[in-house]
Coordinates of C-alpha atoms in Angstrom, one line a residue:
M1 CA -4.0 3.3 -1.0
Q2 CA -3.5 3.7 -4.7
E3 CA -0.4 2.0 -5.2
K4 CA -1.6 -0.8 -2.9
H5 CA -4.9 -1.0 -5.1
L6 CA -7.1 -0.5 -2.1
K7 CA -10.4 1.2 -1.8
Q8 CA -11.1 3.8 1.1
K9 CA -13.6 1.6 2.8
E10 CA -11.1 -1.5 2.5
T11 CA -8.4 1.0 3.9
A12 CA -10.7 1.8 6.6
Q13 CA -11.8 -1.5 7.5
L14 CA -8.3 -2.5 7.8
L15 CA -7.7 0.4 10.4
G16 CA -11.1 -0.5 12.0
I17 CA -12.6 3.0 11.7
S18 CA -15.4 4.3 9.7
E19 CA -15.3 5.1 6.1
S20 CA -16.3 8.6 7.0
R21 CA -13.4 9.1 9.4
M22 CA -11.0 7.7 6.7
S23 CA -12.3 10.1 4.3
D24 CA -11.9 13.0 6.9
F25 CA -7.9 11.6 7.4
L26 CA -7.5 12.0 3.5
N27 CA -8.8 15.4 3.2
G28 CA -7.0 17.0 6.0
K29 CA -9.8 17.1 8.2
R30 CA -8.7 14.9 11.1
P31 CA -5.2 13.7 11.8
L32 CA -4.4 10.2 12.5
N33 CA -3.1 9.1 15.7
L34 CA 0.0 6.9 16.5
N35 CA -1.6 3.7 16.6
Q36 CA -3.5 4.4 13.1
V37 CA 0.0 5.1 11.9
K38 CA 1.5 1.9 13.2
Q39 CA -1.5 0.0 11.5
L40 CA -0.7 1.5 8.4
R41 CA 2.9 0.6 8.6
D42 CA 2.2 -2.8 9.8
K43 CA -0.7 -4.1 7.5
L44 CA 0.2 -2.0 4.7
N45 CA 3.7 -2.2 4.8
I46 CA 4.0 1.6 4.5
P47 CA 7.0 3.5 6.3
A48 CA 5.8 5.3 9.3
N49 CA 8.0 8.5 8.1
F50 CA 6.3 8.6 4.9
V51 CA 2.7 8.7 6.8
L52 CA 3.8 11.3 9.2
N53 CA 5.6 13.2 6.5
N54 CA 2.5 13.1 4.1
L55 CA -0.2 13.9 6.6

């Protein structure tokens, strides 16, 4: 997110989730599902293995 200069709210909107759920992901309170990992890969050009290795 930081490298793409996106705020938490903007990233949540891209994934179609609430800002509070995005916060939970970022704070390790809730895991991303496979669909969300794919969306990060496709919409933000973030390699899926990077997302999965940094959960």
